Amino acid sequence: IFADLPEKIIVCEAHSRTVERIPINFQIIAHTAIGGIEAIRNGSGVIYGLQFHPERCSQKYPHGLRVLTNFFNIAHSWLKK
């Protein structure tokens, strides 16, 4: 979901809740600079969870569109199986 993106990305966070624990068989794949969980996926890489808003795409948040594009590419390849 983070293919073709730099190691550090800028996305919109607009939430009052935080992820404190993740389900069994999931792994953390992104976090904030201070350690907050921002993205998880299951072991097979089919289920993802995001704690940010990739749909907020603008000059201020330049990486959201690539995250969405990657998500749709993943979904499309999964549907072809």
Short mmCIF file of N, CA, C and O in Angstrom, two decimals:
data_model
loop_
_atom_site.label_atom_id
_atom_site.label_comp_id
_atom_site.label_asym_id
_atom_site.label_seq_id
_atom_site.Cartn_x
_atom_site.Cartn_y
_atom_site.Cartn_z
N ILE A 1 0.82 -1.19 0.00
CA ILE A 1 0.00 0.00 0.00
C ILE A 1 0.87 1.27 0.00
O ILE A 1 0.42 2.33 -0.35
N PHE A 2 2.12 1.10 0.36
CA PHE A 2 3.04 2.24 0.37
C PHE A 2 4.08 2.15 -0.76
O PHE A 2 5.12 2.82 -0.69
N ALA A 3 3.77 1.38 -1.80
CA ALA A 3 4.69 1.26 -2.94
C ALA A 3 4.87 2.63 -3.61
O ALA A 3 3.94 3.43 -3.67
N ASP A 4 6.05 2.88 -4.12
CA ASP A 4 6.37 4.12 -4.83
C ASP A 4 6.19 5.38 -3.98
O ASP A 4 5.88 6.44 -4.51
N LEU A 5 6.37 5.23 -2.69
CA LEU A 5 6.30 6.37 -1.77
C LEU A 5 7.61 6.46 -1.00
O LEU A 5 8.28 5.44 -0.78
N PRO A 6 7.97 7.66 -0.56
CA PRO A 6 9.17 7.77 0.27
C PRO A 6 8.96 7.10 1.63
O PRO A 6 7.83 6.76 2.01
N GLU A 7 10.03 6.91 2.37
CA GLU A 7 9.94 6.26 3.68
C GLU A 7 9.06 7.07 4.64
O GLU A 7 8.32 6.50 5.43
N LYS A 8 9.14 8.38 4.56
CA LYS A 8 8.29 9.25 5.38
C LYS A 8 7.30 9.95 4.45
O LYS A 8 7.71 10.55 3.46
N ILE A 9 6.01 9.87 4.78
CA ILE A 9 5.00 10.49 3.94
C ILE A 9 4.20 11.51 4.76
O ILE A 9 4.19 11.46 5.99
N ILE A 10 3.53 12.39 4.04
CA ILE A 10 2.70 13.41 4.67
C ILE A 10 1.25 13.12 4.30
O ILE A 10 0.88 13.15 3.13
N VAL A 11 0.44 12.81 5.31
CA VAL A 11 -0.98 12.53 5.11
C VAL A 11 -1.78 13.26 6.17
O VAL A 11 -1.24 13.74 7.16
N CYS A 12 -3.08 13.31 5.97
CA CYS A 12 -3.96 14.02 6.89
C CYS A 12 -4.39 13.11 8.04
O CYS A 12 -4.96 12.05 7.83
N GLU A 13 -4.12 13.56 9.25
CA GLU A 13 -4.61 12.90 10.45
C GLU A 13 -5.71 13.79 11.02
O GLU A 13 -5.47 14.95 11.29
N ALA A 14 -6.87 13.25 11.19
CA ALA A 14 -7.98 14.02 11.76
C ALA A 14 -8.82 13.06 12.58
O ALA A 14 -9.91 12.68 12.20
N HIS A 15 -8.27 12.65 13.69
CA HIS A 15 -9.00 11.69 14.52
C HIS A 15 -8.72 11.97 15.99
O HIS A 15 -7.67 12.46 16.36
N SER A 16 -9.68 11.64 16.78
CA SER A 16 -9.52 11.84 18.22
C SER A 16 -9.22 10.53 18.94
O SER A 16 -8.95 10.52 20.13
N ARG A 17 -9.26 9.44 18.21
CA ARG A 17 -8.98 8.12 18.81
C ARG A 17 -7.67 7.59 18.29
O ARG A 17 -7.23 7.93 17.20
N THR A 18 -7.06 6.73 19.06
CA THR A 18 -5.80 6.12 18.66
C THR A 18 -5.93 4.60 18.69
O THR A 18 -6.76 4.05 19.40
N VAL A 19 -5.09 3.95 17.91
CA VAL A 19 -5.04 2.49 17.91
C VAL A 19 -4.13 2.08 19.06
O VAL A 19 -2.97 2.49 19.11
N GLU A 20 -4.64 1.29 19.95
CA GLU A 20 -3.86 0.87 21.12
C GLU A 20 -3.36 -0.57 21.00
O GLU A 20 -2.34 -0.92 21.56
N ARG A 21 -4.10 -1.38 20.25
CA ARG A 21 -3.69 -2.77 20.02
C ARG A 21 -4.24 -3.21 18.68
O ARG A 21 -5.20 -2.63 18.18
N ILE A 22 -3.61 -4.22 18.11
CA ILE A 22 -4.03 -4.70 16.80
C ILE A 22 -4.43 -6.17 16.91
O ILE A 22 -4.00 -6.87 17.82
N PRO A 23 -5.24 -6.63 15.97
CA PRO A 23 -5.68 -8.03 16.00
C PRO A 23 -4.51 -9.01 15.81
O PRO A 23 -3.47 -8.67 15.23
N ILE A 24 -4.71 -10.23 16.28
CA ILE A 24 -3.74 -11.30 16.05
C ILE A 24 -3.57 -11.47 14.54
O ILE A 24 -4.52 -11.33 13.78
N ASN A 25 -2.38 -11.79 14.11
CA ASN A 25 -2.01 -11.99 12.70
C ASN A 25 -1.94 -10.69 11.90
O ASN A 25 -1.89 -10.73 10.68
N PHE A 26 -1.99 -9.55 12.56
CA PHE A 26 -1.79 -8.27 11.88
C PHE A 26 -0.43 -7.72 12.29
O PHE A 26 0.09 -8.05 13.35
N GLN A 27 0.11 -6.87 11.44
CA GLN A 27 1.38 -6.23 11.76
C GLN A 27 1.28 -4.74 11.49
O GLN A 27 0.52 -4.31 10.62
N ILE A 28 2.02 -3.98 12.23
CA ILE A 28 2.07 -2.54 12.03
C ILE A 28 2.98 -2.25 10.83
O ILE A 28 4.10 -2.75 10.77
N ILE A 29 2.46 -1.48 9.88
CA ILE A 29 3.26 -1.15 8.69
C ILE A 29 3.55 0.34 8.57
O ILE A 29 4.31 0.74 7.69
N ALA A 30 2.96 1.15 9.45
CA ALA A 30 3.27 2.59 9.45
C ALA A 30 2.94 3.17 10.82
O ALA A 30 2.00 2.72 11.48
N HIS A 31 3.73 4.15 11.21
CA HIS A 31 3.49 4.81 12.49
C HIS A 31 3.90 6.27 12.39
O HIS A 31 4.61 6.67 11.47
N THR A 32 3.45 7.05 13.35
CA THR A 32 3.82 8.47 13.40
C THR A 32 5.25 8.60 13.93
O THR A 32 5.85 7.63 14.41
N ALA A 33 5.75 9.80 13.87
CA ALA A 33 7.09 10.07 14.39
C ALA A 33 7.19 9.78 15.88
O ALA A 33 8.28 9.48 16.38
N ILE A 34 6.07 9.86 16.59
CA ILE A 34 6.09 9.59 18.04
C ILE A 34 5.56 8.20 18.38
O ILE A 34 5.31 7.89 19.53
N GLY A 35 5.38 7.35 17.36
CA GLY A 35 5.05 5.95 17.61
C GLY A 35 3.58 5.57 17.51
O GLY A 35 3.23 4.42 17.74
N GLY A 36 2.70 6.51 17.18
CA GLY A 36 1.29 6.17 17.02
C GLY A 36 1.08 5.26 15.82
O GLY A 36 1.68 5.45 14.77
N ILE A 37 0.22 4.28 15.95
CA ILE A 37 -0.05 3.33 14.86
C ILE A 37 -0.91 4.03 13.81
O ILE A 37 -1.96 4.56 14.10
N GLU A 38 -0.45 3.99 12.56
CA GLU A 38 -1.16 4.64 11.46
C GLU A 38 -1.62 3.67 10.38
O GLU A 38 -2.53 3.99 9.63
N ALA A 39 -1.00 2.48 10.29
CA ALA A 39 -1.43 1.50 9.28
C ALA A 39 -1.05 0.10 9.73
O ALA A 39 0.01 -0.11 10.32
N ILE A 40 -1.96 -0.85 9.43
CA ILE A 40 -1.72 -2.26 9.74
C ILE A 40 -2.15 -3.10 8.53
O ILE A 40 -2.87 -2.62 7.65
N ARG A 41 -1.68 -4.34 8.50
CA ARG A 41 -2.16 -5.30 7.49
C ARG A 41 -2.09 -6.68 8.10
O ARG A 41 -1.31 -6.94 9.02
N ASN A 42 -2.90 -7.58 7.52
CA ASN A 42 -2.85 -8.95 8.01
C ASN A 42 -1.68 -9.68 7.35
O ASN A 42 -1.03 -9.15 6.45
N GLY A 43 -1.39 -10.87 7.83
CA GLY A 43 -0.22 -11.62 7.38
C GLY A 43 -0.18 -11.89 5.89
O GLY A 43 0.89 -11.93 5.29
N SER A 44 -1.34 -12.06 5.26
CA SER A 44 -1.35 -12.34 3.82
C SER A 44 -1.39 -11.06 2.99
O SER A 44 -1.36 -11.12 1.76
N GLY A 45 -1.44 -9.91 3.64
CA GLY A 45 -1.44 -8.64 2.91
C GLY A 45 -2.71 -8.38 2.14
O GLY A 45 -2.70 -7.68 1.14
N VAL A 46 -3.83 -8.94 2.59
CA VAL A 46 -5.10 -8.76 1.90
C VAL A 46 -5.98 -7.74 2.61
O VAL A 46 -6.76 -7.04 2.00
N ILE A 47 -5.84 -7.64 3.92
CA ILE A 47 -6.65 -6.72 4.71
C ILE A 47 -5.74 -5.63 5.27
O ILE A 47 -4.71 -5.92 5.88
N TYR A 48 -6.14 -4.39 5.04
CA TYR A 48 -5.38 -3.24 5.53
C TYR A 48 -6.27 -2.38 6.42
O TYR A 48 -7.49 -2.34 6.25
N GLY A 49 -5.66 -1.68 7.35
CA GLY A 49 -6.35 -0.70 8.16
C GLY A 49 -5.52 0.57 8.22
O GLY A 49 -4.31 0.50 8.43
N LEU A 50 -6.16 1.70 7.98
CA LEU A 50 -5.46 2.98 8.00
C LEU A 50 -6.06 3.87 9.08
O LEU A 50 -7.28 3.91 9.24
N GLN A 51 -5.24 4.60 9.78
CA GLN A 51 -5.67 5.53 10.82
C GLN A 51 -5.38 6.96 10.37
O GLN A 51 -5.07 7.83 11.15
N PHE A 52 -5.45 7.18 9.06
CA PHE A 52 -5.29 8.52 8.50
C PHE A 52 -6.22 8.62 7.29
O PHE A 52 -6.89 7.66 6.95
N HIS A 53 -6.28 9.78 6.68
CA HIS A 53 -7.24 10.04 5.61
C HIS A 53 -6.53 10.20 4.26
O HIS A 53 -6.20 11.32 3.88
N PRO A 54 -6.34 9.11 3.51
CA PRO A 54 -5.67 9.24 2.21
C PRO A 54 -6.51 10.00 1.18
O PRO A 54 -5.98 10.54 0.22
N GLU A 55 -7.83 10.06 1.41
CA GLU A 55 -8.69 10.79 0.47
C GLU A 55 -8.48 12.29 0.53
O GLU A 55 -8.91 13.02 -0.36
N ARG A 56 -7.82 12.77 1.56
CA ARG A 56 -7.48 14.20 1.67
C ARG A 56 -6.19 14.43 0.89
O ARG A 56 -5.10 14.37 1.43
N CYS A 57 -6.32 14.65 -0.39
CA CYS A 57 -5.18 14.82 -1.29
C CYS A 57 -5.08 16.30 -1.67
O CYS A 57 -6.04 16.87 -2.17
N SER A 58 -3.94 16.87 -1.42
CA SER A 58 -3.71 18.28 -1.77
C SER A 58 -2.22 18.55 -1.73
O SER A 58 -1.42 17.66 -1.44
N GLN A 59 -1.83 19.79 -1.98
CA GLN A 59 -0.42 20.13 -1.87
C GLN A 59 0.06 19.96 -0.43
O GLN A 59 1.20 19.60 -0.20
N LYS A 60 -0.84 20.19 0.52
CA LYS A 60 -0.48 20.03 1.93
C LYS A 60 -0.30 18.55 2.29
O LYS A 60 0.52 18.22 3.14
N TYR A 61 -1.10 17.68 1.67
CA TYR A 61 -1.05 16.24 1.92
C TYR A 61 -0.81 15.51 0.59
O TYR A 61 -1.71 14.94 0.00
N PRO A 62 0.43 15.54 0.10
CA PRO A 62 0.70 15.07 -1.26
C PRO A 62 0.68 13.56 -1.47
O PRO A 62 0.62 13.11 -2.61
N HIS A 63 0.70 12.76 -0.42
CA HIS A 63 0.87 11.31 -0.61
C HIS A 63 -0.41 10.50 -0.55
O HIS A 63 -0.40 9.31 -0.84
N GLY A 64 -1.52 11.12 -0.20
CA GLY A 64 -2.78 10.39 -0.09
C GLY A 64 -3.22 9.74 -1.39
O GLY A 64 -3.69 8.60 -1.41
N LEU A 65 -3.08 10.46 -2.50
CA LEU A 65 -3.51 9.91 -3.78
C LEU A 65 -2.74 8.65 -4.14
O LEU A 65 -3.33 7.68 -4.62
N ARG A 66 -1.44 8.59 -3.87
CA ARG A 66 -0.65 7.40 -4.17
C ARG A 66 -1.10 6.24 -3.28
O ARG A 66 -1.19 5.10 -3.74
N VAL A 67 -1.41 6.50 -2.02
CA VAL A 67 -1.90 5.44 -1.13
C VAL A 67 -3.21 4.87 -1.69
O VAL A 67 -3.39 3.65 -1.76
N LEU A 68 -4.13 5.74 -2.11
CA LEU A 68 -5.39 5.27 -2.69
C LEU A 68 -5.17 4.49 -3.98
O LEU A 68 -5.79 3.45 -4.19
N THR A 69 -4.30 4.99 -4.83
CA THR A 69 -3.99 4.29 -6.08
C THR A 69 -3.44 2.90 -5.79
O THR A 69 -3.86 1.91 -6.41
N ASN A 70 -2.52 2.81 -4.84
CA ASN A 70 -1.96 1.51 -4.48
C ASN A 70 -3.04 0.59 -3.93
O ASN A 70 -3.06 -0.60 -4.24
N PHE A 71 -3.95 1.13 -3.11
CA PHE A 71 -5.03 0.32 -2.57
C PHE A 71 -5.89 -0.26 -3.70
O PHE A 71 -6.20 -1.45 -3.71
N PHE A 72 -6.27 0.58 -4.65
CA PHE A 72 -7.09 0.09 -5.76
C PHE A 72 -6.34 -0.92 -6.61
O PHE A 72 -6.93 -1.88 -7.10
N ASN A 73 -5.04 -0.74 -6.79
CA ASN A 73 -4.25 -1.73 -7.52
C ASN A 73 -4.21 -3.07 -6.79
O ASN A 73 -4.32 -4.13 -7.41
N ILE A 74 -4.07 -3.03 -5.48
CA ILE A 74 -4.09 -4.25 -4.67
C ILE A 74 -5.45 -4.94 -4.80
O ILE A 74 -5.53 -6.15 -5.02
N ALA A 75 -6.52 -4.17 -4.66
CA ALA A 75 -7.87 -4.73 -4.76
C ALA A 75 -8.11 -5.33 -6.13
O ALA A 75 -8.67 -6.42 -6.26
N HIS A 76 -7.68 -4.64 -7.17
CA HIS A 76 -7.87 -5.13 -8.54
C HIS A 76 -7.13 -6.44 -8.75
O HIS A 76 -7.68 -7.39 -9.32
N SER A 77 -5.89 -6.52 -8.30
CA SER A 77 -5.13 -7.77 -8.50
C SER A 77 -5.71 -8.90 -7.68
O SER A 77 -5.71 -10.05 -8.10
N TRP A 78 -6.26 -8.59 -6.51
CA TRP A 78 -6.88 -9.62 -5.68
C TRP A 78 -8.15 -10.13 -6.35
O TRP A 78 -8.42 -11.34 -6.33
N LEU A 79 -8.94 -9.26 -6.96
CA LEU A 79 -10.17 -9.68 -7.61
C LEU A 79 -9.92 -10.54 -8.85
O LEU A 79 -10.74 -11.35 -9.22
N LYS A 80 -8.75 -10.36 -9.48
CA LYS A 80 -8.41 -11.13 -10.67
C LYS A 80 -8.04 -12.57 -10.34
O LYS A 80 -8.00 -13.42 -11.21
N LYS A 81 -7.78 -12.86 -9.06
CA LYS A 81 -7.36 -14.22 -8.66
C LYS A 81 -8.51 -15.17 -8.68
O LYS A 81 -9.64 -14.90 -8.50
#
